[in-house]
Structures are given as structure tokens and as C-alpha cells.
Amino acid sequence: MVGFVCHRDHRAEPAPRVALRGLVVDTVGVAVAGLTTPAAVLVRDWVEDQSPSGALAPDGTAAVWGTAGRLGPADAALVNGTAAHALDWDDAAPSMAMHPAAVLLPTLFALAARRPVTGAGLVAAYSVGSAVFRAVSEVLPHAVHYGRGWHNTSTTGRLAATAAACRLLGLDTGATAHALGIAASQAAGSLANFGTMTKPMHAGLASRDAVMAVGLATRGFTAHPAQLEARGGFLDLFGDHDPERTALLGERLEHWMTGWTDDYALKAYPSCFATQRAIDAGISLREELGADPGRIARVEVTLEHGGTRPLRDTGPGNGLEAKFSLEYTLAVALLTGDVRLADFTDEALRRPGVAELMARIELAERPPAAEPGHTVVRLHTDDGRVLVRDVHHSRGDSHRPLSRAELAAKFHQCVGHGPAARSWFEALHAVPDADDPRDLQALLAGPPARD
């Protein structure tokens, strides 16, 4: 893997550059909105408390996105990564449970404060991180790792973000091997914390630790240079280590270097990715059925094998937990024809008709050998009809992408409207196209205030 990170010749394929334009805009936008959530507010407050002045240091090097605040790169990565994941509206990978951009971009943008970067450099580093994220997850394999309760965004995400950082900074093979070894010993994050403030902090911690790992490695700090496959290493600890499967790692890294552009999604709805296809189905069914929920006798939802793993198995007790309730998000889609940020407040849970409809929704999974990657919703009406939707690609999936206008609409929901916000959207969208090295921190700070 080290050779791939350091030496893989990155050709300027157009697909990764196009994909990264949307991911930059989307991730910065949801992070700016996420900064006001309790999770991000408390993390930022803690970081401020650690500084000598007890506040954001004006001479810090990396932007807290959308603000005038600056922090050291590791602290900025922690705050921005947590904020990017706080609303659960950030990107996802349909093939495996992970949120790559919420880990990779806070890392890369924080390190760019110390070294101006080109658009091509960012594209190459992001693609390396995306490949490591997916290829290592396959080798674990992901089903075993996630099935044990590990949050892949946080665990494998540390390796991916560290690999991306090593590529961005041009580290040699020795420093890269040690950086990956350091990151492997920092890996953690449990699914049990889904629906709490700790879940989004997983992304921030993964980003922070990647910055720390490359910083230590460049100073000569050592780790096991082959930690991935070593006895007691990452694959032993976090997966089901199979030497034959591990031998395919190089091939899978090459595949995912560009293949990731067919395996990402910008979420249309601010909830867990496992709910997205069902929401699309619910909105479509409401259009056919009409707005009378009393006509719904029951709803059967069938997900891929393991599809319920990130979801709550009890009813949500607050708005944050509701993001991980398919019953709640589908009920809202059927009742209102959309799912928005305002649907994830404690008050929204108590709206008339929501609990009653949730009680009529049943979840099931297909057998392990069945076709993965789609959700089937069967709605039974009170007059005996059965309406069916089979959704393979949720709105915002790379196979069903958001239009530029839809992406802009989401961005403006997050950061506000007006000329300054529109100009910021265009400037962020163009970041992967920059030919000359740039210090991105002034751009990431955004408009001085909501306009």
C-alpha cells in the first residue's frame, strides 16, 4: 500500500476532478451548517479552552470553515471534521458504510494551510484516500468489521486520511509507512454511539489523528512499517485476516483510484445513508397515493443484508436519534413529501400522525446471498392495493446525481443566500481546477457573515 500511496502515477482523468468539485462544495456547506450543532459547538469550545488565550488563536494556520477563526491544522481538522458529519448530511459510499469526504477534506484542507496546493494535487490526494478507504474496507472485509460494531468512517478512515495526507505532502515511503502505522494505533469508533454527539466526532478525530500521524512521521517518529498485515496489526485487530484476500489489496487499490467516482453520493436528505433509498421511495409513493396517511394499512421495507446495522432498533427519543430511524424518516416522507433539517428537532418527533404511521412500518433484510444495493418498499392500502417501489440509487448517488442547481440549493440551505454566498459556491466549486498552488484558507473562511 505504501508504494501505491507514494508512487502511483496519477493521470488527470476528468471524472475525479468533476466529482471533487461537488464534494468540496457539499462538504464545506454541511460543515458550516454543522458548526451550530451542539456536537460541533462543544468540540470547538473544548479546543478553544486548550489554547493559551482560551479562544481561537488569531495566528492559527487553518480556517474553521465559514468563519474568521484560525487554528493549528490538527485542531482545525477536528472541528471541521466534526462539523462536516454533525448533520449526517455529508457524503456517503453506496458500496460500503463510510463517509469519505467528511474525513478526507478536513485533513487535506488543514494541511494545505502549511503547503499551498494545486487542484491536481488535491484530486490525486483525494483519490488515493478514497482508494485506501474502499480497498482496505474490502480486505477486512467490511461486513466483518462493521458487523463487530466498528464505525468504518472512524477506523479505516484514519488510514485513508493519512494516506491522502502523505500523498498531498509528498512524503517518501519510509515516512508514509510510519505515518500509516501511527494512524493504525489510533483507530477507534463504535456504532453504539450512533445517534449521539460522539458519532460526528468520529470523523473529526480521524481527521485530527491523520494530521498528527503525518506530522510525527515527518519528524522521525516510528511505527511498524507493515502494520496493516503484521501479526497484531490492523487487519488482525479489526477484521478477519485472510492472506489470500490481502494479496488482492494492490489490485483493489488500482481499481478504486478512479472507480470511487462511481461509488459516492451527495445526500439529498439530512439523515443516515441507510434511510436515503427508502425516503425516495416514500416520496414517490406519496405522489401516487395522495396525502391521506389513513389509507396506509402497513408498509414493508426490505433492505440489503446488513442494511439495518446502522439503524436504530428502538424508536428515536430525540431529533438526533431520528436521523438513524428508517421508520421515522419514511413516515415523514410519506406524510410530507420531503425530509428536511427541520424534521430532526425534538418537537418534530411529536407531530400528529408520525408515531401512528411509524408503528405501521416493518423492516426486514434480504438473505446474505441476495442482490445488494437496493431497498424495496411495499405499501399496503386499506382497500387491498399494494404499491411497490424498488430503489437502487438514491437521489444524489453518482448514478443519479444532483444537478448543479440542486447542489447549489442544498449549499444555500446550509450557508445562506445572497451574492456573497453565490460567489462562495462558485469559488469552492472551482477549487479542483486551480493550476497554480494556492493557500485555500481565506477561501474556506467564506463570507464574513450570513448575507
PDB file of N, CA and C in Angstrom, residues 137-222:
ATOM      1  N   SER A 137     -11.209  -1.534   3.325  1.00  0.00           N
ATOM      2  CA  SER A 137     -12.504  -1.996   3.835  1.00  0.00           C
ATOM      3  C   SER A 137     -12.883  -3.333   3.206  1.00  0.00           C
ATOM      4  N   GLU A 138     -12.613  -3.498   1.923  1.00  0.00           N
ATOM      5  CA  GLU A 138     -12.888  -4.782   1.267  1.00  0.00           C
ATOM      6  C   GLU A 138     -12.035  -5.900   1.854  1.00  0.00           C
ATOM      7  N   VAL A 139     -10.769  -5.618   2.090  1.00  0.00           N
ATOM      8  CA  VAL A 139      -9.851  -6.646   2.563  1.00  0.00           C
ATOM      9  C   VAL A 139     -10.170  -7.066   3.997  1.00  0.00           C
ATOM     10  N   LEU A 140     -10.743  -6.195   4.802  1.00  0.00           N
ATOM     11  CA  LEU A 140     -11.001  -6.540   6.212  1.00  0.00           C
ATOM     12  C   LEU A 140     -11.781  -7.852   6.397  1.00  0.00           C
ATOM     13  N   PRO A 141     -12.903  -8.160   5.836  1.00  0.00           N
ATOM     14  CA  PRO A 141     -13.743  -7.366   4.951  1.00  0.00           C
ATOM     15  C   PRO A 141     -14.693  -6.460   5.741  1.00  0.00           C
ATOM     16  N   HIS A 142     -15.328  -5.537   5.007  1.00  0.00           N
ATOM     17  CA  HIS A 142     -16.201  -4.550   5.630  1.00  0.00           C
ATOM     18  C   HIS A 142     -17.324  -5.189   6.431  1.00  0.00           C
ATOM     19  N   ALA A 143     -17.934  -6.249   5.914  1.00  0.00           N
ATOM     20  CA  ALA A 143     -19.072  -6.869   6.603  1.00  0.00           C
ATOM     21  C   ALA A 143     -18.677  -7.381   7.977  1.00  0.00           C
ATOM     22  N   VAL A 144     -17.480  -7.916   8.088  1.00  0.00           N
ATOM     23  CA  VAL A 144     -16.997  -8.402   9.387  1.00  0.00           C
ATOM     24  C   VAL A 144     -16.689  -7.230  10.308  1.00  0.00           C
ATOM     25  N   HIS A 145     -15.968  -6.258   9.784  1.00  0.00           N
ATOM     26  CA  HIS A 145     -15.555  -5.096  10.569  1.00  0.00           C
ATOM     27  C   HIS A 145     -16.764  -4.325  11.105  1.00  0.00           C
ATOM     28  N   TYR A 146     -17.651  -3.968  10.211  1.00  0.00           N
ATOM     29  CA  TYR A 146     -18.851  -3.216  10.594  1.00  0.00           C
ATOM     30  C   TYR A 146     -19.758  -4.074  11.457  1.00  0.00           C
ATOM     31  N   GLY A 147     -19.805  -5.373  11.154  1.00  0.00           N
ATOM     32  CA  GLY A 147     -20.645  -6.276  11.935  1.00  0.00           C
ATOM     33  C   GLY A 147     -20.214  -6.397  13.384  1.00  0.00           C
ATOM     34  N   ARG A 148     -18.943  -6.154  13.645  1.00  0.00           N
ATOM     35  CA  ARG A 148     -18.454  -6.185  15.029  1.00  0.00           C
ATOM     36  C   ARG A 148     -18.771  -4.897  15.787  1.00  0.00           C
ATOM     37  N   GLY A 149     -19.293  -3.904  15.057  1.00  0.00           N
ATOM     38  CA  GLY A 149     -19.652  -2.658  15.712  1.00  0.00           C
ATOM     39  C   GLY A 149     -18.665  -1.531  15.528  1.00  0.00           C
ATOM     40  N   TRP A 150     -17.690  -1.693  14.614  1.00  0.00           N
ATOM     41  CA  TRP A 150     -16.729  -0.623  14.348  1.00  0.00           C
ATOM     42  C   TRP A 150     -17.306   0.359  13.340  1.00  0.00           C
ATOM     43  N   HIS A 151     -17.133   1.650  13.604  1.00  0.00           N
ATOM     44  CA  HIS A 151     -17.576   2.696  12.682  1.00  0.00           C
ATOM     45  C   HIS A 151     -16.470   2.899  11.661  1.00  0.00           C
ATOM     46  N   ASN A 152     -16.676   2.397  10.463  1.00  0.00           N
ATOM     47  CA  ASN A 152     -15.647   2.369   9.439  1.00  0.00           C
ATOM     48  C   ASN A 152     -15.127   3.760   9.080  1.00  0.00           C
ATOM     49  N   THR A 153     -16.014   4.768   9.116  1.00  0.00           N
ATOM     50  CA  THR A 153     -15.586   6.142   8.849  1.00  0.00           C
ATOM     51  C   THR A 153     -14.460   6.555   9.778  1.00  0.00           C
ATOM     52  N   SER A 154     -14.514   6.066  10.992  1.00  0.00           N
ATOM     53  CA  SER A 154     -13.545   6.443  12.011  1.00  0.00           C
ATOM     54  C   SER A 154     -12.303   5.561  12.011  1.00  0.00           C
ATOM     55  N   THR A 155     -12.476   4.271  11.761  1.00  0.00           N
ATOM     56  CA  THR A 155     -11.362   3.327  11.861  1.00  0.00           C
ATOM     57  C   THR A 155     -10.537   3.323  10.581  1.00  0.00           C
ATOM     58  N   THR A 156     -11.090   2.749   9.518  1.00  0.00           N
ATOM     59  CA  THR A 156     -10.400   2.751   8.236  1.00  0.00           C
ATOM     60  C   THR A 156     -10.193   4.182   7.739  1.00  0.00           C
ATOM     61  N   GLY A 157     -11.072   5.075   8.158  1.00  0.00           N
ATOM     62  CA  GLY A 157     -10.935   6.479   7.777  1.00  0.00           C
ATOM     63  C   GLY A 157      -9.622   7.090   8.202  1.00  0.00           C
ATOM     64  N   ARG A 158      -9.082   6.677   9.332  1.00  0.00           N
ATOM     65  CA  ARG A 158      -7.782   7.206   9.755  1.00  0.00           C
ATOM     66  C   ARG A 158      -6.675   6.806   8.782  1.00  0.00           C
ATOM     67  N   LEU A 159      -6.704   5.561   8.338  1.00  0.00           N
ATOM     68  CA  LEU A 159      -5.708   5.130   7.364  1.00  0.00           C
ATOM     69  C   LEU A 159      -5.882   5.881   6.046  1.00  0.00           C
ATOM     70  N   ALA A 160      -7.133   6.029   5.614  1.00  0.00           N
ATOM     71  CA  ALA A 160      -7.402   6.700   4.341  1.00  0.00           C
ATOM     72  C   ALA A 160      -6.961   8.153   4.385  1.00  0.00           C
ATOM     73  N   ALA A 161      -7.304   8.855   5.455  1.00  0.00           N
ATOM     74  CA  ALA A 161      -6.933  10.263   5.570  1.00  0.00           C
ATOM     75  C   ALA A 161      -5.419  10.423   5.678  1.00  0.00           C
ATOM     76  N   THR A 162      -4.778   9.502   6.376  1.00  0.00           N
ATOM     77  CA  THR A 162      -3.314   9.560   6.490  1.00  0.00           C
ATOM     78  C   THR A 162      -2.662   9.310   5.140  1.00  0.00           C
ATOM     79  N   ALA A 163      -3.181   8.342   4.394  1.00  0.00           N
ATOM     80  CA  ALA A 163      -2.642   8.075   3.061  1.00  0.00           C
ATOM     81  C   ALA A 163      -2.812   9.294   2.154  1.00  0.00           C
ATOM     82  N   ALA A 164      -3.986   9.908   2.197  1.00  0.00           N
ATOM     83  CA  ALA A 164      -4.231  11.103   1.385  1.00  0.00           C
ATOM     84  C   ALA A 164      -3.274  12.226   1.766  1.00  0.00           C
ATOM     85  N   ALA A 165      -3.064  12.391   3.073  1.00  0.00           N
ATOM     86  CA  ALA A 165      -2.163  13.440   3.547  1.00  0.00           C
ATOM     87  C   ALA A 165      -0.728  13.182   3.101  1.00  0.00           C
ATOM     88  N   CYS A 166      -0.294  11.929   3.179  1.00  0.00           N
ATOM     89  CA  CYS A 166       1.061  11.590   2.736  1.00  0.00           C
ATOM     90  C   CYS A 166       1.241  11.911   1.261  1.00  0.00           C
ATOM     91  N   ARG A 167       0.211  11.611   0.475  1.00  0.00           N
ATOM     92  CA  ARG A 167       0.296  11.919  -0.958  1.00  0.00           C
ATOM     93  C   ARG A 167       0.344  13.429  -1.188  1.00  0.00           C
ATOM     94  N   LEU A 168      -0.506  14.164  -0.491  1.00  0.00           N
ATOM     95  CA  LEU A 168      -0.547  15.614  -0.669  1.00  0.00           C
ATOM     96  C   LEU A 168       0.786  16.257  -0.333  1.00  0.00           C
ATOM     97  N   LEU A 169       1.426  15.787   0.743  1.00  0.00           N
ATOM     98  CA  LEU A 169       2.672  16.388   1.209  1.00  0.00           C
ATOM     99  C   LEU A 169       3.897  15.797   0.529  1.00  0.00           C
ATOM    100  N   GLY A 170       3.704  14.749  -0.271  1.00  0.00           N
ATOM    101  CA  GLY A 170       4.839  14.152  -0.973  1.00  0.00           C
ATOM    102  C   GLY A 170       5.802  13.418  -0.068  1.00  0.00           C
ATOM    103  N   LEU A 171       5.300  12.757   0.974  1.00  0.00           N
ATOM    104  CA  LEU A 171       6.176  12.019   1.881  1.00  0.00           C
ATOM    105  C   LEU A 171       6.811  10.834   1.165  1.00  0.00           C
ATOM    106  N   ASP A 172       8.038  10.470   1.583  1.00  0.00           N
ATOM    107  CA  ASP A 172       8.690   9.308   0.993  1.00  0.00           C
ATOM    108  C   ASP A 172       8.110   8.032   1.588  1.00  0.00           C
ATOM    109  N   THR A 173       8.565   6.887   1.082  1.00  0.00           N
ATOM    110  CA  THR A 173       7.968   5.620   1.504  1.00  0.00           C
ATOM    111  C   THR A 173       8.197   5.333   2.982  1.00  0.00           C
ATOM    112  N   GLY A 174       9.376   5.708   3.498  1.00  0.00           N
ATOM    113  CA  GLY A 174       9.637   5.452   4.912  1.00  0.00           C
ATOM    114  C   GLY A 174       8.709   6.228   5.821  1.00  0.00           C
ATOM    115  N   ALA A 175       8.596   7.527   5.589  1.00  0.00           N
ATOM    116  CA  ALA A 175       7.710   8.352   6.417  1.00  0.00           C
ATOM    117  C   ALA A 175       6.257   7.937   6.254  1.00  0.00           C
ATOM    118  N   THR A 176       5.869   7.567   5.039  1.00  0.00           N
ATOM    119  CA  THR A 176       4.489   7.136   4.798  1.00  0.00           C
ATOM    120  C   THR A 176       4.180   5.863   5.565  1.00  0.00           C
ATOM    121  N   ALA A 177       5.084   4.906   5.542  1.00  0.00           N
ATOM    122  CA  ALA A 177       4.870   3.661   6.280  1.00  0.00           C
ATOM    123  C   ALA A 177       4.710   3.925   7.770  1.00  0.00           C
ATOM    124  N   HIS A 178       5.539   4.794   8.318  1.00  0.00           N
ATOM    125  CA  HIS A 178       5.430   5.099   9.747  1.00  0.00           C
ATOM    126  C   HIS A 178       4.148   5.872  10.047  1.00  0.00           C
ATOM    127  N   ALA A 179       3.764   6.795   9.172  1.00  0.00           N
ATOM    128  CA  ALA A 179       2.531   7.552   9.392  1.00  0.00           C
ATOM    129  C   ALA A 179       1.320   6.624   9.420  1.00  0.00           C
ATOM    130  N   LEU A 180       1.280   5.664   8.493  1.00  0.00           N
ATOM    131  CA  LEU A 180       0.172   4.711   8.473  1.00  0.00           C
ATOM    132  C   LEU A 180       0.186   3.832   9.722  1.00  0.00           C
ATOM    133  N   GLY A 181       1.375   3.488  10.185  1.00  0.00           N
ATOM    134  CA  GLY A 181       1.474   2.697  11.410  1.00  0.00           C
ATOM    135  C   GLY A 181       0.992   3.465  12.622  1.00  0.00           C
ATOM    136  N   ILE A 182       1.325   4.743  12.694  1.00  0.00           N
ATOM    137  CA  ILE A 182       0.830   5.588  13.794  1.00  0.00           C
ATOM    138  C   ILE A 182      -0.682   5.676  13.742  1.00  0.00           C
ATOM    139  N   ALA A 183      -1.230   5.926  12.563  1.00  0.00           N
ATOM    140  CA  ALA A 183      -2.684   6.055  12.426  1.00  0.00           C
ATOM    141  C   ALA A 183      -3.404   4.774  12.810  1.00  0.00           C
ATOM    142  N   ALA A 184      -2.805   3.629  12.486  1.00  0.00           N
ATOM    143  CA  ALA A 184      -3.442   2.350  12.794  1.00  0.00           C
ATOM    144  C   ALA A 184      -3.625   2.170  14.299  1.00  0.00           C
ATOM    145  N   SER A 185      -2.684   2.683  15.085  1.00  0.00           N
ATOM    146  CA  SER A 185      -2.799   2.556  16.533  1.00  0.00           C
ATOM    147  C   SER A 185      -3.743   3.577  17.145  1.00  0.00           C
ATOM    148  N   GLN A 186      -4.222   4.516  16.361  1.00  0.00           N
ATOM    149  CA  GLN A 186      -5.188   5.497  16.856  1.00  0.00           C
ATOM    150  C   GLN A 186      -6.622   5.111  16.524  1.00  0.00           C
ATOM    151  N   ALA A 187      -6.807   4.090  15.703  1.00  0.00           N
ATOM    152  CA  ALA A 187      -8.133   3.765  15.172  1.00  0.00           C
ATOM    153  C   ALA A 187      -9.101   3.354  16.269  1.00  0.00           C
ATOM    154  N   ALA A 188     -10.315   3.894  16.203  1.00  0.00           N
ATOM    155  CA  ALA A 188     -11.381   3.565  17.150  1.00  0.00           C
ATOM    156  C   ALA A 188     -12.687   4.139  16.620  1.00  0.00           C
ATOM    157  N   GLY A 189     -13.783   3.854  17.312  1.00  0.00           N
ATOM    158  CA  GLY A 189     -15.091   4.397  16.956  1.00  0.00           C
ATOM    159  C   GLY A 189     -16.147   3.318  16.869  1.00  0.00           C
ATOM    160  N   SER A 190     -17.168   3.372  17.721  1.00  0.00           N
ATOM    161  CA  SER A 190     -18.157   2.304  17.795  1.00  0.00           C
ATOM    162  C   SER A 190     -19.519   2.728  17.263  1.00  0.00           C
ATOM    163  N   LEU A 191     -20.227   1.768  16.657  1.00  0.00           N
ATOM    164  CA  LEU A 191     -21.578   2.017  16.162  1.00  0.00           C
ATOM    165  C   LEU A 191     -22.547   2.310  17.303  1.00  0.00           C
ATOM    166  N   ALA A 192     -22.236   1.876  18.501  1.00  0.00           N
ATOM    167  CA  ALA A 192     -23.119   2.124  19.632  1.00  0.00           C
ATOM    168  C   ALA A 192     -23.337   3.608  19.869  1.00  0.00           C
ATOM    169  N   ASN A 193     -22.422   4.435  19.398  1.00  0.00           N
ATOM    170  CA  ASN A 193     -22.543   5.880  19.597  1.00  0.00           C
ATOM    171  C   ASN A 193     -23.323   6.586  18.496  1.00  0.00           C
ATOM    172  N   PHE A 194     -23.899   5.838  17.554  1.00  0.00           N
ATOM    173  CA  PHE A 194     -24.758   6.459  16.560  1.00  0.00           C
ATOM    174  C   PHE A 194     -25.961   7.076  17.253  1.00  0.00           C
ATOM    175  N   GLY A 195     -26.329   8.274  16.814  1.00  0.00           N
ATOM    176  CA  GLY A 195     -27.440   8.969  17.449  1.00  0.00           C
ATOM    177  C   GLY A 195     -27.024   9.812  18.631  1.00  0.00           C
ATOM    178  N   THR A 196     -25.693   9.941  18.839  1.00  0.00           N
ATOM    179  CA  THR A 196     -25.168  10.805  19.894  1.00  0.00           C
ATOM    180  C   THR A 196     -24.160  11.773  19.286  1.00  0.00           C
ATOM    181  N   MET A 197     -23.692  12.726  20.086  1.00  0.00           N
ATOM    182  CA  MET A 197     -22.704  13.688  19.607  1.00  0.00           C
ATOM    183  C   MET A 197     -21.380  13.028  19.251  1.00  0.00           C
ATOM    184  N   THR A 198     -21.103  11.873  19.834  1.00  0.00           N
ATOM    185  CA  THR A 198     -19.825  11.212  19.584  1.00  0.00           C
ATOM    186  C   THR A 198     -19.711  10.704  18.162  1.00  0.00           C
ATOM    187  N   LYS A 199     -20.827  10.347  17.534  1.00  0.00           N
ATOM    188  CA  LYS A 199     -20.773   9.825  16.169  1.00  0.00           C
ATOM    189  C   LYS A 199     -20.123  10.826  15.210  1.00  0.00           C
ATOM    190  N   PRO A 200     -20.572  12.072  15.128  1.00  0.00           N
ATOM    191  CA  PRO A 200     -19.882  13.001  14.229  1.00  0.00           C
ATOM    192  C   PRO A 200     -18.450  13.309  14.656  1.00  0.00           C
ATOM    193  N   MET A 201     -18.171  13.233  15.953  1.00  0.00           N
ATOM    194  CA  MET A 201     -16.801  13.478  16.385  1.00  0.00           C
ATOM    195  C   MET A 201     -15.850  12.406  15.859  1.00  0.00           C
ATOM    196  N   HIS A 202     -16.390  11.223  15.538  1.00  0.00           N
ATOM    197  CA  HIS A 202     -15.537  10.189  14.949  1.00  0.00           C
ATOM    198  C   HIS A 202     -14.823  10.701  13.704  1.00  0.00           C
ATOM    199  N   ALA A 203     -15.551  11.423  12.845  1.00  0.00           N
ATOM    200  CA  ALA A 203     -14.928  11.956  11.633  1.00  0.00           C
ATOM    201  C   ALA A 203     -13.866  12.990  11.982  1.00  0.00           C
ATOM    202  N   GLY A 204     -14.168  13.861  12.941  1.00  0.00           N
ATOM    203  CA  GLY A 204     -13.200  14.863  13.357  1.00  0.00           C
ATOM    204  C   GLY A 204     -11.949  14.251  13.962  1.00  0.00           C
ATOM    205  N   LEU A 205     -12.117  13.222  14.779  1.00  0.00           N
ATOM    206  CA  LEU A 205     -10.960  12.568  15.388  1.00  0.00           C
ATOM    207  C   LEU A 205     -10.105  11.871  14.341  1.00  0.00           C
ATOM    208  N   ALA A 206     -10.746  11.238  13.359  1.00  0.00           N
ATOM    209  CA  ALA A 206      -9.988  10.580  12.299  1.00  0.00           C
ATOM    210  C   ALA A 206      -9.152  11.601  11.527  1.00  0.00           C
ATOM    211  N   SER A 207      -9.741  12.770  11.231  1.00  0.00           N
ATOM    212  CA  SER A 207      -9.010  13.819  10.523  1.00  0.00           C
ATOM    213  C   SER A 207      -7.867  14.364  11.370  1.00  0.00           C
ATOM    214  N   ARG A 208      -8.171  14.648  12.633  1.00  0.00           N
ATOM    215  CA  ARG A 208      -7.129  15.173  13.522  1.00  0.00           C
ATOM    216  C   ARG A 208      -5.966  14.198  13.637  1.00  0.00           C
ATOM    217  N   ASP A 209      -6.273  12.905  13.805  1.00  0.00           N
ATOM    218  CA  ASP A 209      -5.224  11.919  14.008  1.00  0.00           C
ATOM    219  C   ASP A 209      -4.391  11.713  12.753  1.00  0.00           C
ATOM    220  N   ALA A 210      -5.002  11.894  11.582  1.00  0.00           N
ATOM    221  CA  ALA A 210      -4.223  11.812  10.348  1.00  0.00           C
ATOM    222  C   ALA A 210      -3.207  12.947  10.277  1.00  0.00           C
ATOM    223  N   VAL A 211      -3.644  14.153  10.628  1.00  0.00           N
ATOM    224  CA  VAL A 211      -2.720  15.291  10.664  1.00  0.00           C
ATOM    225  C   VAL A 211      -1.601  15.027  11.659  1.00  0.00           C
ATOM    226  N   MET A 212      -1.940  14.495  12.801  1.00  0.00           N
ATOM    227  CA  MET A 212      -0.937  14.185  13.823  1.00  0.00           C
ATOM    228  C   MET A 212       0.027  13.104  13.325  1.00  0.00           C
ATOM    229  N   ALA A 213      -0.510  12.073  12.676  1.00  0.00           N
ATOM    230  CA  ALA A 213       0.330  10.961  12.223  1.00  0.00           C
ATOM    231  C   ALA A 213       1.383  11.430  11.215  1.00  0.00           C
ATOM    232  N   VAL A 214       0.977  12.243  10.232  1.00  0.00           N
ATOM    233  CA  VAL A 214       1.956  12.700   9.243  1.00  0.00           C
ATOM    234  C   VAL A 214       2.923  13.703   9.874  1.00  0.00           C
ATOM    235  N   GLY A 215       2.428  14.500  10.813  1.00  0.00           N
ATOM    236  CA  GLY A 215       3.317  15.444  11.478  1.00  0.00           C
ATOM    237  C   GLY A 215       4.398  14.755  12.280  1.00  0.00           C
ATOM    238  N   LEU A 216       4.032  13.682  12.986  1.00  0.00           N
ATOM    239  CA  LEU A 216       5.013  12.929  13.761  1.00  0.00           C
ATOM    240  C   LEU A 216       5.963  12.168  12.843  1.00  0.00           C
ATOM    241  N   ALA A 217       5.416  11.555  11.804  1.00  0.00           N
ATOM    242  CA  ALA A 217       6.256  10.758  10.910  1.00  0.00           C
ATOM    243  C   ALA A 217       7.306  11.613  10.212  1.00  0.00           C
ATOM    244  N   THR A 218       6.963  12.821   9.830  1.00  0.00           N
ATOM    245  CA  THR A 218       7.935  13.691   9.168  1.00  0.00           C
ATOM    246  C   THR A 218       9.033  14.141  10.130  1.00  0.00           C
ATOM    247  N   ARG A 219       8.776  14.023  11.417  1.00  0.00           N
ATOM    248  CA  ARG A 219       9.786  14.376  12.425  1.00  0.00           C
ATOM    249  C   ARG A 219      10.629  13.170  12.849  1.00  0.00           C
ATOM    250  N   GLY A 220      10.368  12.002  12.260  1.00  0.00           N
ATOM    251  CA  GLY A 220      11.154  10.820  12.579  1.00  0.00           C
ATOM    252  C   GLY A 220      10.506   9.869  13.549  1.00  0.00           C
ATOM    253  N   PHE A 221       9.253  10.118  13.930  1.00  0.00           N
ATOM    254  CA  PHE A 221       8.537   9.218  14.841  1.00  0.00           C
ATOM    255  C   PHE A 221       8.281   7.900  14.122  1.00  0.00           C
ATOM    256  N   THR A 222       8.452   6.782  14.833  1.00  0.00           N
ATOM    257  CA  THR A 222       8.390   5.486  14.169  1.00  0.00           C
ATOM    258  C   THR A 222       7.163   4.677  14.570  1.00  0.00           C
TER     259      THR A 222
END
